[in-house]
């Protein structure tokens, strides 16, 4: 076990504990950033899935909902849609459901019952071709001029924009965490190089190679990162649980139930090792560069 | 037995210096135009008053410093501008006793002495055997597991010497190796160096102890006012 013998008293040196704590915080932050990113990605996928191939048509009716004219228009639109080859199914949203949706704003009383509401038609298309969407849109327009056709794209694009912004922030956070880890290791390693300058001189005189000395620092950085990284993940687990609990208290439907792919957990579990790899390489390079300036 | 030679004479010696000068930072040269050749299996004293540059001259030889001028060869190999990666192999053929010992405080006496062997990846069984034997020889077998800080100056010095010779170096550079011990122990330690010399090791001992020098019939290199002078062995001394 010669390779594991340490000639440098690195265990008790001042920078040791500092590195462990810092790697813990960094891995914790990285895991939160990764989870946020993965969650937003999954959410977006979910929304995209549920919105693709659907249209919502608003038939504006200023009169009372029981007005025969509006009922007739709705019937005609539904008829046209259901005979259209690009349409799988078209259904009018029941008035009760629309009033239900408006309850939070108008309350449950008579006010809503008397409101002149537009009729909403949910359309499921058999294709998501833009040309088909246009064709459906045109036939609806000619049947009910003034109908508003929404393919949810504009909304989805804004959500995608937000998600991409958040994703960029997560990636920036990861990059900053990596840089912080690298700098921490550089400074901690330089501090112990100074602290053990005498010991290192003796090791050189008895014929130690720079790589041998660098290896001892690198091994120490690896161990510290693994300990700190493991602690960071231990801290992450209850945090994730807490967030999940907070989310579970929100009305169902607003945030869909999302389960992360196995790869997400693999990446998270790999974080301490990734930190270890960065730390090992950084410590090694730092020591070799510092020593190469010697005689 | 001429120690100072002309440039043309440099062949097959353990240490060769050719017009070497050394200065620290912007200071004046500690010594200049030092030329010398240490043949294989020789024994030299390096003498001179305190501050003459004995330690500095030795540190060139154990590759802790590079000459600011001139050329330096070790074991026939020009190391003046040698790449750093070549130095460890050369250093492993040297044994160095520092004036201030430089024992590693976090290690036992045994581990300190074992250091050169372990760095050279010698098997642990050999390490155990050789280190134990040597520590017995220097009279410290009871203190093998002691930390250097609990030992006396003289005991630390013996550990420093043991560390310098444990790997059977080709050249031993000892800086005031008997500075902290009484004459009896000093003489015993000198016997160790003499024995290694008889086995073929070159030895250079820096000292300002005239009494010690006069007891041994070895030639000396005298460093004074930046100049190195060769002096013949003391007459009437044992060899
Ligand atoms: N690291 C150093 N930096 C600057 N000057 C030094 C250094 N080491 C030694 N000197 C100077 O070099 C001269 C020779 O010192 P040294 O080699 O230790 O002599 P000696 O071993 O013969 O007592 C002294 O004047 C000393 O002050
Ligand atoms: Mg000195």
Coordinates of C-alpha atoms and ligand atoms in Angstrom, one line a residue:
Chain A
X1 CA 0.0 0.0 0.0
X2 CA 3.0 2.3 -0.6
X3 CA 0.8 4.3 -3.0
X4 CA -1.6 5.3 -0.3
X5 CA 1.1 6.3 2.2
X6 CA 1.1 10.0 2.7
X7 CA 4.3 11.8 3.5
X8 CA 2.5 15.1 3.7
X9 CA 0.5 15.7 6.9
X10 CA -2.5 16.9 4.8
X11 CA -5.2 15.4 7.1
X12 CA -5.2 18.1 9.7
X13 CA -4.3 21.1 7.6
X14 CA -6.3 24.3 7.7
X15 CA -7.8 24.2 4.2
X16 CA -9.2 20.7 4.6
X17 CA -12.5 21.3 6.3
X18 CA -13.0 24.5 4.3
X19 CA -13.0 22.5 1.0
X20 CA -15.3 19.8 2.4
X21 CA -17.9 22.5 3.4
X22 CA -17.6 24.3 0.1
X23 CA -18.0 21.2 -2.0
X24 CA -21.0 20.3 0.0
X25 CA -22.6 23.7 -0.8
X26 CA -21.6 23.5 -4.4
X27 CA -22.9 20.0 -5.0
X28 CA -26.2 21.0 -3.2
X29 CA -26.5 24.0 -5.5
X30 CA -25.7 22.0 -8.6
X31 CA -28.3 19.3 -7.7
X32 CA -31.0 21.9 -7.1
X33 CA -30.1 23.6 -10.4
X34 CA -30.2 20.3 -12.3
X35 CA -33.5 19.3 -10.8
X36 CA -35.0 22.7 -11.6
X37 CA -33.8 22.4 -15.1
X38 CA -35.1 18.8 -15.5
X39 CA -38.5 19.8 -13.9
X40 CA -39.0 22.7 -16.3
X41 CA -38.0 20.5 -19.2
X42 CA -40.5 17.8 -18.2
X43 CA -43.2 20.4 -17.6
X44 CA -42.7 21.9 -21.0
X45 CA -42.9 18.4 -22.6
X46 CA -46.1 17.8 -20.7
X47 CA -47.7 21.0 -21.8
X48 CA -46.5 20.6 -25.4
X49 CA -48.0 17.1 -25.5
X50 CA -51.3 18.2 -24.1
X51 CA -51.6 21.2 -26.4
X52 CA -50.3 19.8 -29.7
X53 CA -53.0 18.9 -32.1
X54 CA -55.7 20.8 -30.3
X55 CA -57.5 24.0 -31.0
X56 CA -59.8 26.1 -28.9
X57 CA -62.5 28.0 -30.8
X58 CA -64.4 30.9 -29.3
X59 CA -67.7 31.7 -30.8
X60 CA -68.6 35.1 -29.5
X61 CA -72.2 35.4 -28.5
X62 CA -73.3 38.6 -26.9
X63 CA -76.8 37.4 -26.3
X64 CA -78.2 35.1 -23.7
X65 CA -76.8 31.6 -24.0
X66 CA -80.2 30.1 -24.5
X67 CA -80.6 32.3 -27.6
X68 CA -81.6 30.1 -30.5
X69 CA -79.4 31.9 -32.9
X70 CA -76.2 31.2 -30.9
X71 CA -77.2 27.6 -30.4
X72 CA -77.7 27.3 -34.1
X73 CA -74.3 28.8 -34.9
X74 CA -72.6 26.4 -32.4
X75 CA -74.5 23.5 -34.0
X76 CA -73.3 24.5 -37.4
X77 CA -69.7 25.0 -36.4
X78 CA -69.7 21.6 -34.6
X79 CA -71.2 20.0 -37.7
X80 CA -68.6 21.5 -40.0
X81 CA -65.8 20.6 -37.7
X82 CA -66.9 17.0 -37.2
X83 CA -67.2 16.5 -40.9
X84 CA -63.7 18.0 -41.6
X85 CA -61.1 15.3 -42.5
X86 CA -58.4 16.9 -40.3
X87 CA -60.6 16.9 -37.2
X88 CA -60.8 13.9 -34.9
X89 CA -63.4 15.2 -32.5
X90 CA -65.0 18.6 -31.7
X91 CA -67.1 19.2 -28.6
X92 CA -68.6 22.3 -27.1
X93 CA -67.4 23.0 -23.6
X94 CA -70.5 22.7 -21.4
X95 CA -71.6 26.1 -20.0
X96 CA -71.3 24.7 -16.4
X97 CA -67.6 24.1 -17.0
X98 CA -67.1 27.6 -18.3
X99 CA -68.8 29.2 -15.3
X100 CA -66.8 26.9 -13.1
X101 CA -63.6 28.3 -14.6
X102 CA -64.8 31.8 -14.0
X103 CA -65.9 31.2 -10.4
X104 CA -62.6 32.4 -8.9
X105 CA -63.2 35.8 -10.6
X106 CA -66.9 36.3 -10.4
X107 CA -68.1 34.1 -7.6
X108 CA -70.7 31.4 -7.7
X109 CA -73.9 33.5 -7.7
X110 CA -76.4 34.8 -10.2
X111 CA -73.9 37.1 -11.8
X112 CA -72.2 34.3 -13.6
X113 CA -75.4 32.6 -14.6
X114 CA -76.5 35.8 -16.4
X115 CA -73.2 36.6 -18.1
X116 CA -73.2 36.6 -21.8
X117 CA -70.5 34.0 -22.4
X118 CA -68.8 33.0 -25.6
X119 CA -69.2 29.3 -26.5
X120 CA -65.9 27.4 -26.3
X121 CA -65.3 24.4 -28.6
X122 CA -62.5 22.0 -28.0
X123 CA -61.1 20.5 -31.2
X124 CA -58.8 17.5 -31.3
X125 CA -57.1 17.3 -34.7
X126 CA -56.0 14.1 -36.3
X127 CA -52.8 15.9 -37.4
X128 CA -50.6 18.7 -36.3
X129 CA -49.8 19.9 -39.8
X130 CA -50.0 23.7 -40.1
X131 CA -51.9 23.4 -43.4
X132 CA -54.6 21.3 -41.7
X133 CA -54.9 23.9 -38.9
X134 CA -55.3 26.6 -41.6
X135 CA -58.0 24.6 -43.5
X136 CA -60.0 24.0 -40.3
X137 CA -59.6 27.6 -39.3
X138 CA -60.9 28.8 -42.7
X139 CA -64.0 26.6 -42.6
X140 CA -64.8 27.8 -39.1
X141 CA -64.4 31.4 -40.2
X142 CA -66.8 31.0 -43.1
X143 CA -69.4 29.3 -40.9
X144 CA -69.1 31.7 -38.0
X145 CA -67.5 35.0 -38.9
X146 CA -65.8 36.5 -35.8
X147 CA -64.9 33.2 -34.3
X148 CA -61.5 33.2 -32.6
X149 CA -59.3 30.2 -33.3
X150 CA -56.4 29.6 -30.8
X151 CA -53.9 26.9 -31.5
X152 CA -52.1 27.7 -28.2
X153 CA -48.8 28.2 -30.1
X154 CA -48.4 31.8 -29.0
X155 CA -49.0 30.9 -25.4
X156 CA -46.7 27.8 -25.6
X157 CA -43.9 29.9 -27.3
X158 CA -43.9 32.3 -24.5
X159 CA -43.8 29.5 -21.9
X160 CA -40.9 27.9 -23.9
X161 CA -39.1 31.3 -23.8
X162 CA -39.5 31.4 -20.1
X163 CA -38.3 27.8 -19.7
X164 CA -35.3 28.4 -21.9
X165 CA -34.4 31.5 -19.8
X166 CA -34.6 29.4 -16.7
X167 CA -32.6 26.6 -18.3
X168 CA -29.9 29.1 -19.3
X169 CA -29.8 30.3 -15.7
X170 CA -29.4 26.7 -14.5
X171 CA -26.5 26.1 -16.9
X172 CA -24.9 29.4 -15.8
X173 CA -25.3 28.3 -12.2
X174 CA -23.6 25.0 -13.0
X175 CA -20.8 26.8 -14.8
X176 CA -20.3 29.1 -11.9
X177 CA -20.4 26.2 -9.5
X178 CA -17.7 24.5 -11.5
X179 CA -15.5 27.6 -11.6
X180 CA -16.0 28.1 -7.9
X181 CA -15.0 24.5 -7.2
X182 CA -11.9 24.9 -9.4
X183 CA -10.9 28.2 -7.7
X184 CA -11.5 26.7 -4.3
X185 CA -9.2 23.8 -5.0
X186 CA -6.5 26.1 -6.5
X187 CA -6.4 28.3 -3.4
X188 CA -6.7 25.5 -0.9
X189 CA -3.9 23.6 -2.7
X190 CA -1.7 26.7 -2.9
X191 CA -2.3 27.4 0.8
X192 CA -1.2 23.8 1.8
X193 CA 1.8 24.0 -0.6
X194 CA 2.9 27.1 1.3
X195 CA 2.1 25.4 4.7
X196 CA 4.2 22.3 3.8
X197 CA 7.0 24.0 1.8
X198 CA 9.6 22.5 4.1
X199 CA 8.3 19.0 3.9
X200 CA 8.0 19.2 0.1
X201 CA 11.7 20.4 0.0
X202 CA 12.8 17.4 1.9
X203 CA 10.7 15.0 -0.3
X204 CA 12.4 16.6 -3.3
X205 CA 15.9 16.1 -1.8
X206 CA 15.2 12.4 -1.2
X207 CA 14.2 12.0 -4.8
X208 CA 10.4 12.4 -4.9
X209 CA 9.0 13.3 -8.3
X210 CA 6.6 16.2 -8.7
X211 CA 4.0 13.8 -9.8
X212 CA 4.3 11.9 -6.6
X213 CA 3.8 15.0 -4.5
X214 CA 1.0 16.2 -6.8
X215 CA -0.7 12.8 -6.4
X216 CA -0.8 13.2 -2.7
X217 CA -2.6 16.6 -3.0
X218 CA -4.9 15.2 -5.7
X219 CA -5.9 12.2 -3.6
X220 CA -6.6 14.5 -0.7
X221 CA -8.8 16.8 -2.9
X222 CA -10.6 13.7 -4.2
X223 CA -11.4 12.4 -0.7
X224 CA -12.6 15.9 0.4
X225 CA -14.8 16.3 -2.6
X226 CA -16.4 12.9 -2.2
X227 CA -17.1 13.6 1.4
X228 CA -18.4 17.1 0.7
X229 CA -20.3 16.0 -2.4
X230 CA -22.0 13.1 -0.5
X231 CA -23.0 15.6 2.2
X232 CA -24.4 17.9 -0.4
X233 CA -26.6 15.1 -1.8
X234 CA -27.7 14.3 1.8
X235 CA -28.8 17.9 2.2
X236 CA -30.5 17.8 -1.2
X237 CA -32.8 14.8 -0.5
X238 CA -34.9 16.4 2.3
X239 CA -34.9 19.7 0.3
X240 CA -36.4 17.9 -2.7
X241 CA -38.9 16.2 -0.4
X242 CA -39.9 19.6 1.1
X243 CA -40.4 21.2 -2.4
X244 CA -42.5 18.2 -3.4
X245 CA -44.6 18.6 -0.3
X246 CA -45.1 22.3 -1.1
X247 CA -46.1 21.4 -4.7
X248 CA -48.5 18.8 -3.5
X249 CA -50.5 21.5 -1.6
X250 CA -51.2 23.3 -4.8
X251 CA -54.6 22.6 -6.5
X252 CA -54.2 19.5 -8.7
X253 CA -53.9 20.2 -12.4
X254 CA -51.8 23.3 -12.2
X255 CA -48.6 21.4 -11.8
X256 CA -48.8 18.0 -13.4
X257 CA -47.3 15.0 -11.6
X258 CA -43.9 14.7 -13.1
X259 CA -41.6 11.8 -12.5
X260 CA -37.9 12.3 -13.5
X261 CA -36.2 9.8 -15.8
X262 CA -33.7 7.5 -14.3
X263 CA -30.9 9.4 -16.0
X264 CA -31.7 12.4 -13.8
X265 CA -31.0 10.5 -10.7
X266 CA -27.9 8.9 -12.2
X267 CA -26.5 12.4 -13.0
X268 CA -27.3 13.6 -9.5
X269 CA -25.6 10.6 -8.0
X270 CA -22.6 11.3 -10.2
X271 CA -22.2 14.8 -8.9
X272 CA -19.8 14.0 -6.0
X273 CA -17.7 12.0 -8.4
X274 CA -17.7 14.8 -11.0
X275 CA -16.7 17.2 -8.2
X276 CA -14.0 14.7 -7.2
X277 CA -12.7 14.5 -10.8
X278 CA -12.5 18.3 -11.2
X279 CA -10.8 18.6 -7.8
X280 CA -8.3 15.8 -8.6
X281 CA -7.3 17.3 -11.9
X282 CA -7.2 20.9 -10.5
X283 CA -5.1 19.9 -7.5
X284 CA -2.7 17.9 -9.7
X285 CA -2.2 20.7 -12.2
X286 CA -1.9 23.4 -9.5
X287 CA 0.8 21.4 -7.7
X288 CA 2.7 20.5 -10.8
X289 CA 2.7 24.1 -12.0
X290 CA 3.8 25.5 -8.6
X291 CA 6.6 22.9 -8.4
X292 CA 7.8 23.4 -11.9
X293 CA 8.8 27.0 -10.9
X294 CA 11.3 25.4 -8.6
X295 CA 14.9 24.5 -9.4
Chain B
X1 CA 45.3 13.9 -5.0
X2 CA 44.8 17.2 -6.7
X3 CA 41.3 18.5 -6.1
X4 CA 41.4 21.6 -8.2
X5 CA 41.7 20.9 -11.8
X6 CA 41.7 22.6 -15.1
X7 CA 38.6 22.4 -17.3
X8 CA 40.2 19.8 -19.6
X9 CA 40.6 17.4 -16.7
X10 CA 36.8 16.9 -16.1
X11 CA 36.2 13.2 -16.6
X12 CA 34.4 10.5 -14.7
X13 CA 34.1 12.3 -11.4
X14 CA 31.3 12.2 -8.9
X15 CA 31.0 16.0 -8.7
X16 CA 32.5 18.5 -11.1
X17 CA 32.2 22.3 -10.8
X18 CA 33.5 24.5 -13.6
X19 CA 33.9 28.2 -12.9
X20 CA 30.8 28.2 -10.8
X21 CA 29.4 31.3 -9.2
X22 CA 26.4 31.7 -7.0
X23 CA 24.4 34.7 -5.9
X24 CA 21.2 35.1 -4.0
X25 CA 18.7 37.4 -5.8
X26 CA 20.4 40.7 -6.5
X27 CA 23.1 40.2 -3.8
X28 CA 26.8 39.8 -4.5
X29 CA 28.3 36.5 -5.5
X30 CA 28.8 34.2 -2.4
X31 CA 31.6 32.6 -4.3
X32 CA 33.0 32.9 -7.8
X33 CA 35.0 30.8 -10.3
X34 CA 34.9 27.7 -8.2
X35 CA 36.2 24.7 -10.1
X36 CA 36.7 21.4 -8.5
X37 CA 36.4 17.7 -9.1
X38 CA 35.5 15.1 -6.5
X39 CA 36.7 11.7 -7.8
X40 CA 34.7 8.5 -7.1
X41 CA 35.1 7.0 -3.6
X42 CA 36.8 10.0 -2.1
X43 CA 36.4 11.8 1.2
X44 CA 36.6 15.5 1.6
X45 CA 36.1 18.0 4.3
X46 CA 34.6 21.3 3.3
X47 CA 35.8 23.9 5.7
X48 CA 35.6 27.7 6.1
X49 CA 34.3 30.2 8.6
X50 CA 30.6 30.6 9.2
X51 CA 28.9 32.4 6.4
X52 CA 31.7 31.5 3.9
X53 CA 29.2 29.6 1.7
X54 CA 29.7 26.0 2.7
X55 CA 25.9 25.3 2.9
X56 CA 25.4 27.2 -0.4
X57 CA 28.0 25.1 -2.2
X58 CA 26.5 21.9 -0.9
X59 CA 23.0 23.0 -2.0
X60 CA 24.3 23.3 -5.5
X61 CA 25.4 19.7 -5.3
X62 CA 22.1 18.4 -4.0
X63 CA 20.3 20.3 -6.6
X64 CA 18.4 22.6 -4.4
X65 CA 19.9 25.5 -6.3
X66 CA 21.4 26.0 -9.7
X67 CA 24.6 27.9 -10.3
X68 CA 24.1 31.4 -11.5
X69 CA 27.3 31.0 -13.5
X70 CA 29.5 28.1 -14.7
X71 CA 28.7 24.4 -15.1
X72 CA 27.9 21.6 -12.7
X73 CA 28.2 17.9 -13.4
X74 CA 27.0 15.1 -11.1
X75 CA 28.1 11.5 -11.8
X76 CA 29.4 12.7 -15.2
X77 CA 26.0 14.1 -16.1
X78 CA 25.8 17.9 -16.9
X79 CA 22.9 19.1 -14.7
X80 CA 23.5 22.8 -15.1
X81 CA 20.4 23.2 -17.2
X82 CA 19.0 19.7 -16.8
X83 CA 15.2 19.4 -17.1
X84 CA 13.5 19.3 -13.8
X85 CA 12.1 15.8 -14.6
X86 CA 15.6 14.4 -14.7
X87 CA 16.6 15.6 -11.2
X88 CA 14.7 13.0 -9.0
X89 CA 16.7 10.1 -10.4
X90 CA 20.0 12.0 -9.8
X91 CA 18.9 13.0 -6.3
X92 CA 18.2 9.4 -5.4
X93 CA 21.9 8.7 -5.7
X94 CA 22.7 11.4 -3.1
X95 CA 22.4 11.4 0.6
X96 CA 22.0 14.8 2.3
X97 CA 22.4 15.7 6.0
X98 CA 21.1 19.2 6.6
X99 CA 22.6 21.5 9.1
X100 CA 19.1 21.9 10.7
X101 CA 18.2 18.2 10.1
X102 CA 14.8 18.9 8.5
X103 CA 13.2 15.8 10.0
X104 CA 9.5 15.5 9.3
X105 CA 7.7 16.2 12.5
X106 CA 4.6 14.3 11.8
X107 CA 6.5 11.0 11.3
X108 CA 8.2 8.7 13.6
X109 CA 12.0 8.3 13.6
X110 CA 11.6 5.1 11.8
X111 CA 9.4 6.6 9.0
X112 CA 11.8 9.5 8.7
X113 CA 14.7 7.2 8.1
X114 CA 12.6 5.0 5.8
X115 CA 11.6 8.0 3.6
X116 CA 14.3 7.7 0.8
X117 CA 13.6 3.9 0.5
X118 CA 9.8 4.4 0.3
X119 CA 10.1 7.2 -2.2
X120 CA 12.2 4.8 -4.3
X121 CA 9.5 2.1 -3.9
X122 CA 11.7 -0.4 -2.1
X123 CA 9.7 -3.3 -0.7
X124 CA 8.4 -2.8 2.8
X125 CA 10.2 -5.9 4.1
X126 CA 13.6 -4.5 3.0
X127 CA 12.6 -1.1 4.5
X128 CA 11.8 -2.8 7.8
X129 CA 15.1 -4.7 7.8
X130 CA 17.5 -1.9 6.7
X131 CA 15.9 0.9 8.8
X132 CA 15.9 -1.2 11.9
X133 CA 19.5 -2.2 11.4
X134 CA 20.7 1.3 10.8
X135 CA 18.8 2.8 13.7
X136 CA 20.5 0.1 15.9
X137 CA 23.8 1.2 14.5
X138 CA 23.3 4.8 15.4
X139 CA 22.1 3.7 18.8
X140 CA 18.5 4.7 18.5
X141 CA 16.6 1.4 18.4
X142 CA 14.6 2.4 21.5
X143 CA 13.4 5.5 19.7
X144 CA 12.2 4.1 16.5
X145 CA 8.6 5.0 17.1
X146 CA 9.4 8.4 18.7
X147 CA 8.6 11.7 17.0
X148 CA 11.6 13.8 16.3
X149 CA 10.4 16.6 18.6
X150 CA 10.8 14.4 21.7
X151 CA 14.4 13.6 20.9
X152 CA 17.5 15.5 21.8
X153 CA 19.5 17.5 19.3
X154 CA 22.1 14.8 19.1
X155 CA 19.5 12.1 18.6
X156 CA 17.8 14.1 15.9
X157 CA 21.1 14.5 14.2
X158 CA 21.7 10.8 14.1
X159 CA 18.3 10.2 12.6
X160 CA 19.1 12.8 9.9
X161 CA 22.3 11.0 9.2
X162 CA 20.5 7.6 9.1
X163 CA 18.0 9.1 6.6
X164 CA 20.9 10.3 4.4
X165 CA 22.7 6.9 4.2
X166 CA 19.9 4.4 4.4
X167 CA 19.6 4.0 0.6
X168 CA 23.3 3.5 0.1
X169 CA 23.9 6.7 -1.9
X170 CA 26.9 7.2 -4.2
X171 CA 27.6 10.6 -2.7
X172 CA 26.9 11.8 0.8
X173 CA 26.8 15.6 1.4
X174 CA 26.8 16.3 5.1
X175 CA 26.4 19.8 6.5
X176 CA 27.9 20.1 10.0
X177 CA 26.8 16.5 10.8
X178 CA 28.5 16.5 14.1
X179 CA 27.6 20.0 15.3
X180 CA 25.2 19.0 18.0
X181 CA 26.9 16.0 19.6
X182 CA 29.8 15.5 22.0
X183 CA 33.2 14.4 20.7
X184 CA 32.7 10.7 21.4
X185 CA 29.5 10.6 19.4
X186 CA 30.9 12.8 16.8
X187 CA 33.8 10.4 16.3
X188 CA 31.4 7.4 16.2
X189 CA 29.3 9.2 13.5
X190 CA 32.5 10.0 11.6
X191 CA 33.3 6.3 11.7
X192 CA 30.0 5.6 9.9
X193 CA 30.9 8.0 7.1
X194 CA 34.4 6.5 6.9
X195 CA 33.0 3.0 6.6
X196 CA 30.6 4.1 3.8
X197 CA 33.6 5.8 2.1
X198 CA 35.5 2.5 2.3
X199 CA 32.6 0.8 0.6
X200 CA 33.0 3.2 -2.3
X201 CA 30.8 6.1 -1.4
X202 CA 32.1 9.7 -2.0
X203 CA 31.7 11.8 1.1
X204 CA 31.8 15.6 1.5
X205 CA 31.5 16.9 5.0
X206 CA 31.1 20.6 5.7
X207 CA 32.4 21.6 9.1
X208 CA 34.0 24.4 10.9
X209 CA 35.3 22.0 13.6
X210 CA 39.1 22.1 13.1
X211 CA 39.6 19.5 15.8
X212 CA 37.5 17.0 13.9
X213 CA 39.3 17.7 10.6
X214 CA 42.7 17.3 12.3
X215 CA 41.8 13.8 13.5
X216 CA 41.2 12.4 10.0
X217 CA 43.7 12.1 7.2
X218 CA 41.3 13.4 4.5
X219 CA 41.9 16.3 2.2
X220 CA 40.0 19.5 2.6
X221 CA 38.5 22.2 0.5
X222 CA 38.7 25.5 2.2
X223 CA 36.2 28.2 1.4
X224 CA 37.0 31.7 2.3
X225 CA 36.2 35.1 1.0
X226 CA 34.5 33.6 -2.1
X227 CA 37.4 31.5 -3.1
X228 CA 37.9 27.8 -2.8
X229 CA 41.4 26.4 -1.9
X230 CA 42.5 22.8 -1.8
X231 CA 44.4 21.8 1.3
X232 CA 46.3 18.5 1.9
X233 CA 45.2 16.0 4.6
X234 CA 46.1 16.8 8.2
X235 CA 49.4 15.1 9.0
X236 CA 49.6 12.5 11.8
X237 CA 45.9 11.8 11.7
X238 CA 44.3 8.4 11.4
X239 CA 42.7 7.5 8.0
Ligands
LIG1 N1 18.6 32.0 1.1 C1 19.5 33.0 1.2 N2 19.2 34.2 0.7 C2 20.2 35.2 0.8 N3 21.4 35.0 1.2 C3 21.7 33.8 1.7 C4 20.8 32.7 1.7 N4 21.4 31.7 2.3 C5 22.7 32.1 2.6 N5 22.9 33.3 2.3 C6 24.1 34.1 2.5 O1 25.1 33.4 1.8 C7 26.3 33.5 2.5 C8 26.8 32.0 2.7 O2 25.9 31.4 3.6 P1 26.1 29.8 3.9 O3 26.1 29.1 2.6 O4 25.0 29.4 4.8 O5 27.5 29.8 4.6 P2 28.0 28.7 5.6 O6 27.2 27.4 5.5 O7 29.4 28.5 5.3 O8 27.9 29.3 7.0 C9 26.0 34.2 3.8 O9 26.4 35.5 3.7 C10 24.5 34.2 3.9 O10 24.0 35.3 4.5
LIG2 MG1 26.1 26.4 6.8

